Phi, psi and omega in degrees: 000175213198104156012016224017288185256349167249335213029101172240155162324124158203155173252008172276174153185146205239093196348102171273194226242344198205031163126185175283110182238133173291115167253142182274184185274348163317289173295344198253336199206092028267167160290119157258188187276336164327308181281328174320309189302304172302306182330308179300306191274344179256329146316318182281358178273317174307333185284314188315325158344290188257127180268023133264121162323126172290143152311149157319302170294354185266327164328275183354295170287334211280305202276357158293293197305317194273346176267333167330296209274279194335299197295320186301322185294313168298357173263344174302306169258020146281355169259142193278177193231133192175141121034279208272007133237082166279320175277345161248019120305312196299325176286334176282309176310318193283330156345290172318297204299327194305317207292300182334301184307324168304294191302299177319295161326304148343261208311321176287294152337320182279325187273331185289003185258354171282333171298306214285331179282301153345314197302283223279356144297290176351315202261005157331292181260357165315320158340300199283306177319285192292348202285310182276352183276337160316309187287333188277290183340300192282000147278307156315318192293320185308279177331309192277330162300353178275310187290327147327291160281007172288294206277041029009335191258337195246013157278308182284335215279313195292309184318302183330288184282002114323298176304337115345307205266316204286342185275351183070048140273088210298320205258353154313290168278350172268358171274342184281317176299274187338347191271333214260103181277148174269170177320148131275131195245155183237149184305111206046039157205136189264185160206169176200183190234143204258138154240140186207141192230177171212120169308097181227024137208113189259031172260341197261022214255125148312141181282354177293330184270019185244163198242143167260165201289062172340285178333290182297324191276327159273030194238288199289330187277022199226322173254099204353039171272140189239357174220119176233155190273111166106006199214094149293126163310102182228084173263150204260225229166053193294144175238149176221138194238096155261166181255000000 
């Protein structure tokens, strides 16, 4: 265990206000009312922490496990790893890997009647959710076909009273020009205009605009090719923990 308030090493622990909380013997011997006090402000920060109320105890298991996992890790990574203990590093990983598995199990049992409620709103209020998210699509959609044919319409006007001018007809073009409506703009919605393509013959694709072909350059390094032009190389190391 771990200290509260120094995280210091320690195996005391002392009734708190929301359970058994771990103090080293600094803090523990005198209680003074200085430490009482901090004792007091590091549980409500633990309760406050969450904006769903917690169990005492699931505080509890959560912050043993997690000063557990810390202290393990810093001895971990003070030991070296090397060839002539391989079987014990291999046994401290599946260990690791076993605990994980444990703590994760924990954390899923604790989340899942809060996932399962999450749920059954969600589905309270989807009815109402989609209903409005339909009407925007269908407003939106409204807007982009209106602004579409705006601006098509005043693309032929300008074509006109160009084609007009070049014919000299001054009083031509200026009625074609009177055809060119300006935008209405409305207060906080914008708009802009999207281009979208489809690839329907990619032999015909300039190669500057084409990619290369991931699949294939990892298929030639898997069969051991090791130098491709234009392709740095980096092997690795995968470690797999089965249970």
């Amino acid at each position: 265990m771990i200290c509260v308030l120094c995280e210091t090493p320690t195996h005391r622990a002392v009734h708190g206000r929301y359970g058994m909380i771990s103090v080293c013997d600094e803090h523990l011997s005198p209680l003074t009312v200085e430490t009482n006090n901090e004792l007091i402000q590091y549980e409500d920060r633990m309760k406050n922490t969450h904006a769903v109320p917690l169990a005492n105890d699931t505080i509890i298991e959560a912050t043993q496990a997690n000063d557990n996992a810390r202290r393990d890790l810093e001895a971990l990574k003070a030991m070296p790893i090397t060839m002539a203990n391989m079987a014990l590093v291999g046994d401290i990983l599946k260990k690791v890997k076993a605990q994980a598995k444990y703590l994760k199990s924990r954390q899923d049992a604790i989340t899942r009647p809060l996932r399962e409620a999450e749920k059954g709103i969600r589905d309270l209020f989807r009815p109402g959710l989609d209903a409005l998210e339909e009407a925007e699509r269908h407003l939106k959609a409204g807007i982009g076909v209106a602004e579409r044919a705006h601006h098509e319409a005043n693309r032929q006007a300008a074509l006109e009273a160009q084609a007009a001018l070049q014919q000299g007809s001054a009083l031509a073009a200026a009625i074609a020009s009177s055809n060119i409506a300006p935008a209405v703009p409305v207060q906080g919605i914008t708009t802009r205009e999207v281009m979208q393509f489809a690839v329907v013959d990619p032999n015909l694709v300039p190669r500057e605009l084409c990619s290369p072909d991931e699949a294939k350059i990892r298929a030639a390094i898997a069969l051991g090719v090791r130098e491709i032009p234009g392709v740095q190389i980096a092997i690795g190391t995968q470690v797999t923990v089965r249970q």
